[in-house]
PDB file of C-alpha atoms and ligand atoms in Angstrom:
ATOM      1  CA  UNK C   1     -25.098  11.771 -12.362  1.00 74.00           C
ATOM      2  CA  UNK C   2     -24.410  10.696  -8.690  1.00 72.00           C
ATOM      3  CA  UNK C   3     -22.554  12.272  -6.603  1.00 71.00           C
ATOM      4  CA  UNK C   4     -21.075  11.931  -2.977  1.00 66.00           C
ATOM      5  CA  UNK C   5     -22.158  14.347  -1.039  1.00 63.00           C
ATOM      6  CA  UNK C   6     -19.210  15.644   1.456  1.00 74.00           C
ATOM      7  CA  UNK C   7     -16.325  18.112   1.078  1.00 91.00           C
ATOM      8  CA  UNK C   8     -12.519  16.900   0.454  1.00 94.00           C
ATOM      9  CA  UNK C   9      -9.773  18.693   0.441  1.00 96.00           C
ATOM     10  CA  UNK C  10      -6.597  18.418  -1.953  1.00 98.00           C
ATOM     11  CA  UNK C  11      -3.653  16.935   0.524  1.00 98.00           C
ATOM     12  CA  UNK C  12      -1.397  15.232  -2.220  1.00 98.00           C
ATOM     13  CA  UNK C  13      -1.093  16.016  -5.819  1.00 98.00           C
ATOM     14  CA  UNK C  14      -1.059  13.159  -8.335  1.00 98.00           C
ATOM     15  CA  UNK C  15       1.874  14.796  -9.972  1.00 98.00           C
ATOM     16  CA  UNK C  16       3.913  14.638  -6.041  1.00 98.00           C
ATOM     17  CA  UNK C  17       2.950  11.300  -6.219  1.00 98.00           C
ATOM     18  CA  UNK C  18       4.681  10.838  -9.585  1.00 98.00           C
ATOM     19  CA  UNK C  19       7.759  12.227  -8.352  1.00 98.00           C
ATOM     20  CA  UNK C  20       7.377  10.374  -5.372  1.00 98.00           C
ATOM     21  CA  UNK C  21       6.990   7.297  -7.320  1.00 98.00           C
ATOM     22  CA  UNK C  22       9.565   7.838  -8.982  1.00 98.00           C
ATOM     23  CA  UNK C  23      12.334   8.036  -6.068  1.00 98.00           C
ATOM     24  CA  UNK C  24      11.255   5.103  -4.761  1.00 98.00           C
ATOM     25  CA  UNK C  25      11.483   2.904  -8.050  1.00 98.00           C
ATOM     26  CA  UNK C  26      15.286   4.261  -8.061  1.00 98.00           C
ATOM     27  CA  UNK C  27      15.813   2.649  -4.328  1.00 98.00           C
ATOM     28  CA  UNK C  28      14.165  -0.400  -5.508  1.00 98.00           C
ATOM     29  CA  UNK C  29      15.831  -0.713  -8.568  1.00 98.00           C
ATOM     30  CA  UNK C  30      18.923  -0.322  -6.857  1.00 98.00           C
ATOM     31  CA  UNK C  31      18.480  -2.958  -4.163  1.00 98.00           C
ATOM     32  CA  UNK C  32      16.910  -5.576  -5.722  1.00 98.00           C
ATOM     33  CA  UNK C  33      18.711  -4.918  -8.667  1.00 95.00           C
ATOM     34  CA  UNK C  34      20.601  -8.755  -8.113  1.00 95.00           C
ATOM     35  CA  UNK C  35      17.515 -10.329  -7.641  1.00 97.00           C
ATOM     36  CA  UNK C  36      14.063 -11.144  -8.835  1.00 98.00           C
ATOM     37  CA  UNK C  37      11.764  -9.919  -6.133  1.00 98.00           C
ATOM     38  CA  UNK C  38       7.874 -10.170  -5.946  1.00 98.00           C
ATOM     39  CA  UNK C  39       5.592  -7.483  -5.678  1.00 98.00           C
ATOM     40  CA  UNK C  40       3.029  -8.129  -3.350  1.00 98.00           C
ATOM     41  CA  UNK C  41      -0.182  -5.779  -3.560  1.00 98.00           C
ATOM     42  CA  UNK C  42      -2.155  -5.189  -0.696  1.00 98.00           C
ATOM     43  CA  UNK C  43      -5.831  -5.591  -2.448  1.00 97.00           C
ATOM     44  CA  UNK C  44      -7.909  -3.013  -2.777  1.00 96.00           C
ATOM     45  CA  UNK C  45      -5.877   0.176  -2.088  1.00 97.00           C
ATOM     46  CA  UNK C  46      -3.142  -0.754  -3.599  1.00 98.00           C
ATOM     47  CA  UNK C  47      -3.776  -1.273  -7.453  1.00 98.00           C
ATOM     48  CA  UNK C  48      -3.324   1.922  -8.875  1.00 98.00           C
ATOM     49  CA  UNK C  49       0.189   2.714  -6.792  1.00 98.00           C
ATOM     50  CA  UNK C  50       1.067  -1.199  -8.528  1.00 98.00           C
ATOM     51  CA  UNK C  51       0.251  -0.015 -11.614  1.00 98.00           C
ATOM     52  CA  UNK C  52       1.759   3.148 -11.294  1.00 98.00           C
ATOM     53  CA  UNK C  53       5.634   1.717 -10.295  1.00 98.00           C
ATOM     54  CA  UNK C  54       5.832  -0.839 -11.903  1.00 98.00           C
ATOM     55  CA  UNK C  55       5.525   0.974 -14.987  1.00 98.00           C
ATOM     56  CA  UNK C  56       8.223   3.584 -13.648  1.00 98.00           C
ATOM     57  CA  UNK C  57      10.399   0.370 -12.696  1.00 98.00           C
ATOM     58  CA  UNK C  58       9.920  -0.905 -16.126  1.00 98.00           C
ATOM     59  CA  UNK C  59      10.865   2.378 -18.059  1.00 98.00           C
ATOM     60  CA  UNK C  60      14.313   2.558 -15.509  1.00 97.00           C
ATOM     61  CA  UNK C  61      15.141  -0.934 -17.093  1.00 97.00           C
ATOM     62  CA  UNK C  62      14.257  -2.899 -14.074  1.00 98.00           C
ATOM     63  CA  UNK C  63      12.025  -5.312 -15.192  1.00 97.00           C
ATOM     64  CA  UNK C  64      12.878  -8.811 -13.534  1.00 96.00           C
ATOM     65  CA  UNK C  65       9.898  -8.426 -10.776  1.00 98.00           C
ATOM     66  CA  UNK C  66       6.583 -10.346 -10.556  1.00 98.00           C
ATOM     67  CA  UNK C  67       3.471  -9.145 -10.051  1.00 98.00           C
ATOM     68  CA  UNK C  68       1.117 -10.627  -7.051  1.00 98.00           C
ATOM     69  CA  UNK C  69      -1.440  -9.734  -5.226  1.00 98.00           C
ATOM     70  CA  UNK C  70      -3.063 -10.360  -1.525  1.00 98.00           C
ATOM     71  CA  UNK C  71      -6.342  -9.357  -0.416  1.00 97.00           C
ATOM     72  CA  UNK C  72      -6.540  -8.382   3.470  1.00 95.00           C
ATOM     73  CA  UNK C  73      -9.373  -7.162   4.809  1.00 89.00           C
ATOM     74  CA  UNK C  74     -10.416  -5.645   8.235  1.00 75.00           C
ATOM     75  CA  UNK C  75     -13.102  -7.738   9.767  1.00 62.00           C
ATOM     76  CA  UNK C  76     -15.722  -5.330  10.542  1.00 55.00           C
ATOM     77  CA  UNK C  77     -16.373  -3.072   7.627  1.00 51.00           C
ATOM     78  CA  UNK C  78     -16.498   0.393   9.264  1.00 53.00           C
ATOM     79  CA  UNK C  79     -14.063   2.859   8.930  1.00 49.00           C
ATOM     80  CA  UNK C  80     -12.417   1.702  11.767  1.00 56.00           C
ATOM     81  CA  UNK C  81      -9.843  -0.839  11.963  1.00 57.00           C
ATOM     82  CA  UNK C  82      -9.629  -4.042  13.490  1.00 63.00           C
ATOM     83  CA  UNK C  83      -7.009  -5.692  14.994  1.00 74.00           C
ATOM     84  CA  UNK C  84      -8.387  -8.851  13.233  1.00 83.00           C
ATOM     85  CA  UNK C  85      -7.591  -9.291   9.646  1.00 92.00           C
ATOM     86  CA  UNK C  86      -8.088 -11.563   7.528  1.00 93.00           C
ATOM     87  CA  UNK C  87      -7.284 -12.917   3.983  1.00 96.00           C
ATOM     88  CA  UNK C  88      -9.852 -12.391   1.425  1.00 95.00           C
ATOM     89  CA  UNK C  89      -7.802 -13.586  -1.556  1.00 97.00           C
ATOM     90  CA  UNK C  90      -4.856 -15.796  -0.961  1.00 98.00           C
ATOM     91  CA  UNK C  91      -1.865 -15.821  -2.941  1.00 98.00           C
ATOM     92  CA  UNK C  92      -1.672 -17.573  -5.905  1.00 97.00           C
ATOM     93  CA  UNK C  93       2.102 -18.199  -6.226  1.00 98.00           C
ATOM     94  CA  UNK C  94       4.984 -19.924  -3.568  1.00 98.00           C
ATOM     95  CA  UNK C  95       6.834 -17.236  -1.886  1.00 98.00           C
ATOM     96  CA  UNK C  96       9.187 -19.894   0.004  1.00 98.00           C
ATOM     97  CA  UNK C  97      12.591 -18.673  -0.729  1.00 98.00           C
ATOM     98  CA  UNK C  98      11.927 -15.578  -2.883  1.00 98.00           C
ATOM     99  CA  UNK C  99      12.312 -11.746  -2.013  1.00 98.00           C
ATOM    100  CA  UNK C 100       9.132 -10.077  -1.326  1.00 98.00           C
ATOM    101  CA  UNK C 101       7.745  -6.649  -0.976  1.00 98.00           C
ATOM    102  CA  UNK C 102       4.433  -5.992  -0.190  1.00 99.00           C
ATOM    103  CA  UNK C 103       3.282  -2.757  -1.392  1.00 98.00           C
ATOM    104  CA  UNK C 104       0.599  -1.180   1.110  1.00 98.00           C
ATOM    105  CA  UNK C 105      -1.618   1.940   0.449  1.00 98.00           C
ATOM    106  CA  UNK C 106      -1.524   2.990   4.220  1.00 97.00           C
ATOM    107  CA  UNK C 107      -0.767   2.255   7.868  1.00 97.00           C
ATOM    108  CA  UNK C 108      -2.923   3.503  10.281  1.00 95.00           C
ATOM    109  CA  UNK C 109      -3.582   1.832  13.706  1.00 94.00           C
ATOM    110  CA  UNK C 110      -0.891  -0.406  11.915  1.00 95.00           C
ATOM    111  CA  UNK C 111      -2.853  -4.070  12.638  1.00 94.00           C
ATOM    112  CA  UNK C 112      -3.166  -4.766   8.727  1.00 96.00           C
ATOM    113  CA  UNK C 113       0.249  -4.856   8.136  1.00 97.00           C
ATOM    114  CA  UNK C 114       1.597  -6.106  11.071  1.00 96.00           C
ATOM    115  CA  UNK C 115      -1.017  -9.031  10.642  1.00 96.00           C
ATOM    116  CA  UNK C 116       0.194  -9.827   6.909  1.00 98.00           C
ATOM    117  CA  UNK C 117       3.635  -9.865   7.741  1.00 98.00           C
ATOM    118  CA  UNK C 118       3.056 -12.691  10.062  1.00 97.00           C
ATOM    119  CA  UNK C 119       0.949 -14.646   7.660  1.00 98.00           C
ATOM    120  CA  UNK C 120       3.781 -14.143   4.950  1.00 98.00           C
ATOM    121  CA  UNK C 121       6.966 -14.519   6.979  1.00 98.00           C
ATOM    122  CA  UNK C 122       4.807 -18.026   7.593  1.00 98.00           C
ATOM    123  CA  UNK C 123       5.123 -18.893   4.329  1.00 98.00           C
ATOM    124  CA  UNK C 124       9.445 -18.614   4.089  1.00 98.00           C
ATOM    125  CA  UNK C 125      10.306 -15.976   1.814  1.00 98.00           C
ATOM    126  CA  UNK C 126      13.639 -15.309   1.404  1.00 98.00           C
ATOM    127  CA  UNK C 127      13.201 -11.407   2.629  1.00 98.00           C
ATOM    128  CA  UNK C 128      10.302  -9.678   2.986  1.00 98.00           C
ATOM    129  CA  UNK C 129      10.325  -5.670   3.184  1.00 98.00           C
ATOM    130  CA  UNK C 130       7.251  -3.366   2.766  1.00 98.00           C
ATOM    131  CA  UNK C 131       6.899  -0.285   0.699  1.00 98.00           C
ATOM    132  CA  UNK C 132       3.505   1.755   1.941  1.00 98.00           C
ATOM    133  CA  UNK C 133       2.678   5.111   0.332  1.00 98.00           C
ATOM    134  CA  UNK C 134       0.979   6.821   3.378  1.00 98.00           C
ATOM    135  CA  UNK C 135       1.803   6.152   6.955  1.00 98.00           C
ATOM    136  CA  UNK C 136      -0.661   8.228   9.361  1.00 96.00           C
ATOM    137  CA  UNK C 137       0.919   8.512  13.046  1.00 92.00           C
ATOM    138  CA  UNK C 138      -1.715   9.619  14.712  1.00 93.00           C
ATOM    139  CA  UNK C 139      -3.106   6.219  15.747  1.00 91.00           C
ATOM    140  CA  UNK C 140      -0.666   3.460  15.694  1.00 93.00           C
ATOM    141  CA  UNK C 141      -1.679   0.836  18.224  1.00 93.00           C
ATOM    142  CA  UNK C 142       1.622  -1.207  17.086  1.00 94.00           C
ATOM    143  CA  UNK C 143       5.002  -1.177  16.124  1.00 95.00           C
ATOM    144  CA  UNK C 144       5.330  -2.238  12.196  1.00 96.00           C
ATOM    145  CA  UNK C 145       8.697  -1.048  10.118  1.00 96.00           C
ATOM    146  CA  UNK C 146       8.487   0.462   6.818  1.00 98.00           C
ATOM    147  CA  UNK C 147      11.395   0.176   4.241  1.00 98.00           C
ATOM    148  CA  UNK C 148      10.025   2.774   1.879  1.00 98.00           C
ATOM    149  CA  UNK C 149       7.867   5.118   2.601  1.00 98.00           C
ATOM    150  CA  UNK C 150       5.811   7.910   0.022  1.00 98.00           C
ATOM    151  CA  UNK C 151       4.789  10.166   2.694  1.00 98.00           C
ATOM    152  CA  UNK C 152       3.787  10.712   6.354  1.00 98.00           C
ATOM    153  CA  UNK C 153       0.136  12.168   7.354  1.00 97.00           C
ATOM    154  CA  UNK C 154      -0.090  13.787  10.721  1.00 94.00           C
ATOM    155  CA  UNK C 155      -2.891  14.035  12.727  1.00 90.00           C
ATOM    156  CA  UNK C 156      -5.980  11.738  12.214  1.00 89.00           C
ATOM    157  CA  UNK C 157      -7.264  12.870   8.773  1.00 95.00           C
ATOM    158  CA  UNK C 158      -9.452  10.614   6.859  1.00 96.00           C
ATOM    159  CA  UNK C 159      -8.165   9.947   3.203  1.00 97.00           C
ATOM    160  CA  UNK C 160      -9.080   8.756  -0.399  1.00 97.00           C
ATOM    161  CA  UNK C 161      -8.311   8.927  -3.538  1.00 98.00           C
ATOM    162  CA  UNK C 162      -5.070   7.256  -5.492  1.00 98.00           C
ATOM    163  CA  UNK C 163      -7.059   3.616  -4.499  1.00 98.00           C
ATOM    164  CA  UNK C 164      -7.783   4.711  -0.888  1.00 98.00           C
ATOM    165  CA  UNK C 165     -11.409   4.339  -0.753  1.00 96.00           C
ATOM    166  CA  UNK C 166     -14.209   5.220   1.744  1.00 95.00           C
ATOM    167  CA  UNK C 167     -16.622   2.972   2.333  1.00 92.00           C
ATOM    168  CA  UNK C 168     -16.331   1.720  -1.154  1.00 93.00           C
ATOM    169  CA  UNK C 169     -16.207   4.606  -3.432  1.00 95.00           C
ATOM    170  CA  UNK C 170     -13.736   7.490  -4.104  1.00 96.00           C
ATOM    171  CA  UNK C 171     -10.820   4.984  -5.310  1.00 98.00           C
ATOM    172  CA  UNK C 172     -10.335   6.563  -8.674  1.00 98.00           C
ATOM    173  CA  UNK C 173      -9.370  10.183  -7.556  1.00 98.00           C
ATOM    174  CA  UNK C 174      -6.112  10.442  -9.260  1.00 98.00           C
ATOM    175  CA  UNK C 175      -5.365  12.903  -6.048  1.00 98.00           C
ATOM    176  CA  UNK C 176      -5.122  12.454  -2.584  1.00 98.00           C
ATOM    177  CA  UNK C 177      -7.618  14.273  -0.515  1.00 98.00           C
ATOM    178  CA  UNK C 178      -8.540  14.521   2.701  1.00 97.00           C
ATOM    179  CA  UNK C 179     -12.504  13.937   3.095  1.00 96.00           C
ATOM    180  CA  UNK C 180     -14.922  15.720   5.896  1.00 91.00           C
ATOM    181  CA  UNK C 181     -18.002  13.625   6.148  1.00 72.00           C
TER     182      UNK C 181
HETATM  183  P1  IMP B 201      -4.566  -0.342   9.964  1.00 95.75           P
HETATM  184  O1  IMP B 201      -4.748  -1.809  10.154  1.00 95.75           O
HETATM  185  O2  IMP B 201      -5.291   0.457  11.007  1.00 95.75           O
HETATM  186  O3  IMP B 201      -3.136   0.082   9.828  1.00 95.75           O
HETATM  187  O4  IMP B 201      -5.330   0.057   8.673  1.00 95.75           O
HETATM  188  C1  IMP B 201      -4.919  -0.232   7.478  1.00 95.75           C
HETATM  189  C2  IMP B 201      -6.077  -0.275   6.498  1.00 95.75           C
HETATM  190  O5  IMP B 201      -7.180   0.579   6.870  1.00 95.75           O
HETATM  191  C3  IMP B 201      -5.575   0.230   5.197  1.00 95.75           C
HETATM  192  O6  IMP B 201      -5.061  -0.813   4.415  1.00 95.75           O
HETATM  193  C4  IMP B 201      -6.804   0.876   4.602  1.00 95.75           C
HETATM  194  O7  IMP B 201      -7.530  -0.091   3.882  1.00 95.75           O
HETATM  195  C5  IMP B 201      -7.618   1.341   5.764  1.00 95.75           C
HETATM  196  N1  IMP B 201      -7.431   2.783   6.070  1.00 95.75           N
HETATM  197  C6  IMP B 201      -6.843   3.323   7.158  1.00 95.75           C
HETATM  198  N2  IMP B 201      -6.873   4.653   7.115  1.00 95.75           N
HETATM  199  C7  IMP B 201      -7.464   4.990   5.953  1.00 95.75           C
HETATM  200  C8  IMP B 201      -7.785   6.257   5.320  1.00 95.75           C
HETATM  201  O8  IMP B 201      -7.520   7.368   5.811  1.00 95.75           O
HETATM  202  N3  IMP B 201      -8.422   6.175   4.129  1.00 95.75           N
HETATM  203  C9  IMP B 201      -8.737   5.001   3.532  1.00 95.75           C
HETATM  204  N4  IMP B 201      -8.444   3.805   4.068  1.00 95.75           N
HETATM  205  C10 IMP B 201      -7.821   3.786   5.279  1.00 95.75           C
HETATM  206 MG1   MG B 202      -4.757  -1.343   2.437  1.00 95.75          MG
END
């Protein structure tokens, strides 16, 4: 079989993530709990953390959302980010007057989301929050709130795993780890 050749490091445990997961779908469920909101996917990282709530939404009897997702991609593909995104899969629903959170897999330099925000808030929800699983601190270039956040990473670790990929591969580790090229 192949196999990637560099060492990783456990950082978070699928079953923290559960639990995690699982605080978070109580916030949501309690304040959207009036309303029908949208979840918005951040494409690729994302899918598994969708997957993942909205089944744990669904089993707390909150089950009024929609599913959507965005594709947003940095422009150069090297592990760095750019501070120029752009849309690789547009939405294929109207936001305009709805309640929308976008559910994120990180924030690093913090470009991505900052970027999407724009483009959405464009397009006239009626609120739009975000929900990201990992925020790293170490490198944020901008300012970007988050309304509910899994966990913080300090330092400037590299991550995958949970949908987090490195260049390309590594999305299915049901962990976190941190990876040492
Ligand atoms: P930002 O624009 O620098 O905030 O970067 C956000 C995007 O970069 C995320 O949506 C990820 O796709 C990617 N990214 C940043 N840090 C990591 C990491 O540690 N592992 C995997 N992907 C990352
Ligand atoms: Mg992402």
């Amino acid at each position: 079989m192949y196999t990637v050749n560099v060492s990783s490091q456990l950082l978070i445990s699928n079953n923290q993530i559960q639990k995690k997961i699982k605080e978070l779908a109580s916030q949501i469920s309690r304040d959207y709990q009036t309303k029908l909101p949208i979840l918005l996917g951040v494409l690729n990282g994302s899918y598994m953390l969708m997957a993942d709530l909205s089944r744990v939404l669904w089993r707390k009897g909150f089950r009024t959302f929609t599913i959507e997702f965005v594709g947003v991609s940095s422009y150069d593909k090297s592990k760095t980010s750019s501070r120029n995104p752009i849309i690789t899969k547009d939405l294929s629903i109207d936001i305009a007057g709805k309640d929308v959170l976008i559910i994120e897999d990180i924030v690093d330099t913090g470009w991505t989301l900052k970027f999407l925000k724009k483009y959405l808030t464009n397009k006239k929800p009626r609120s739009l929050k975000t929900l990201v699983l990992l925020s790293k601190t170490g490198k944020r270039e901008t300012k970007v709130s988050i309304d509910y956040l899994g966990f913080k990473i300090e330092g400037n670790k590299w991550v995958e795993g949970y949908g987090l990929d490195t260049k390309y591969t590594g999305r299915g580790n049901p962990d976190i780890v941190e990876v040492h090229p």
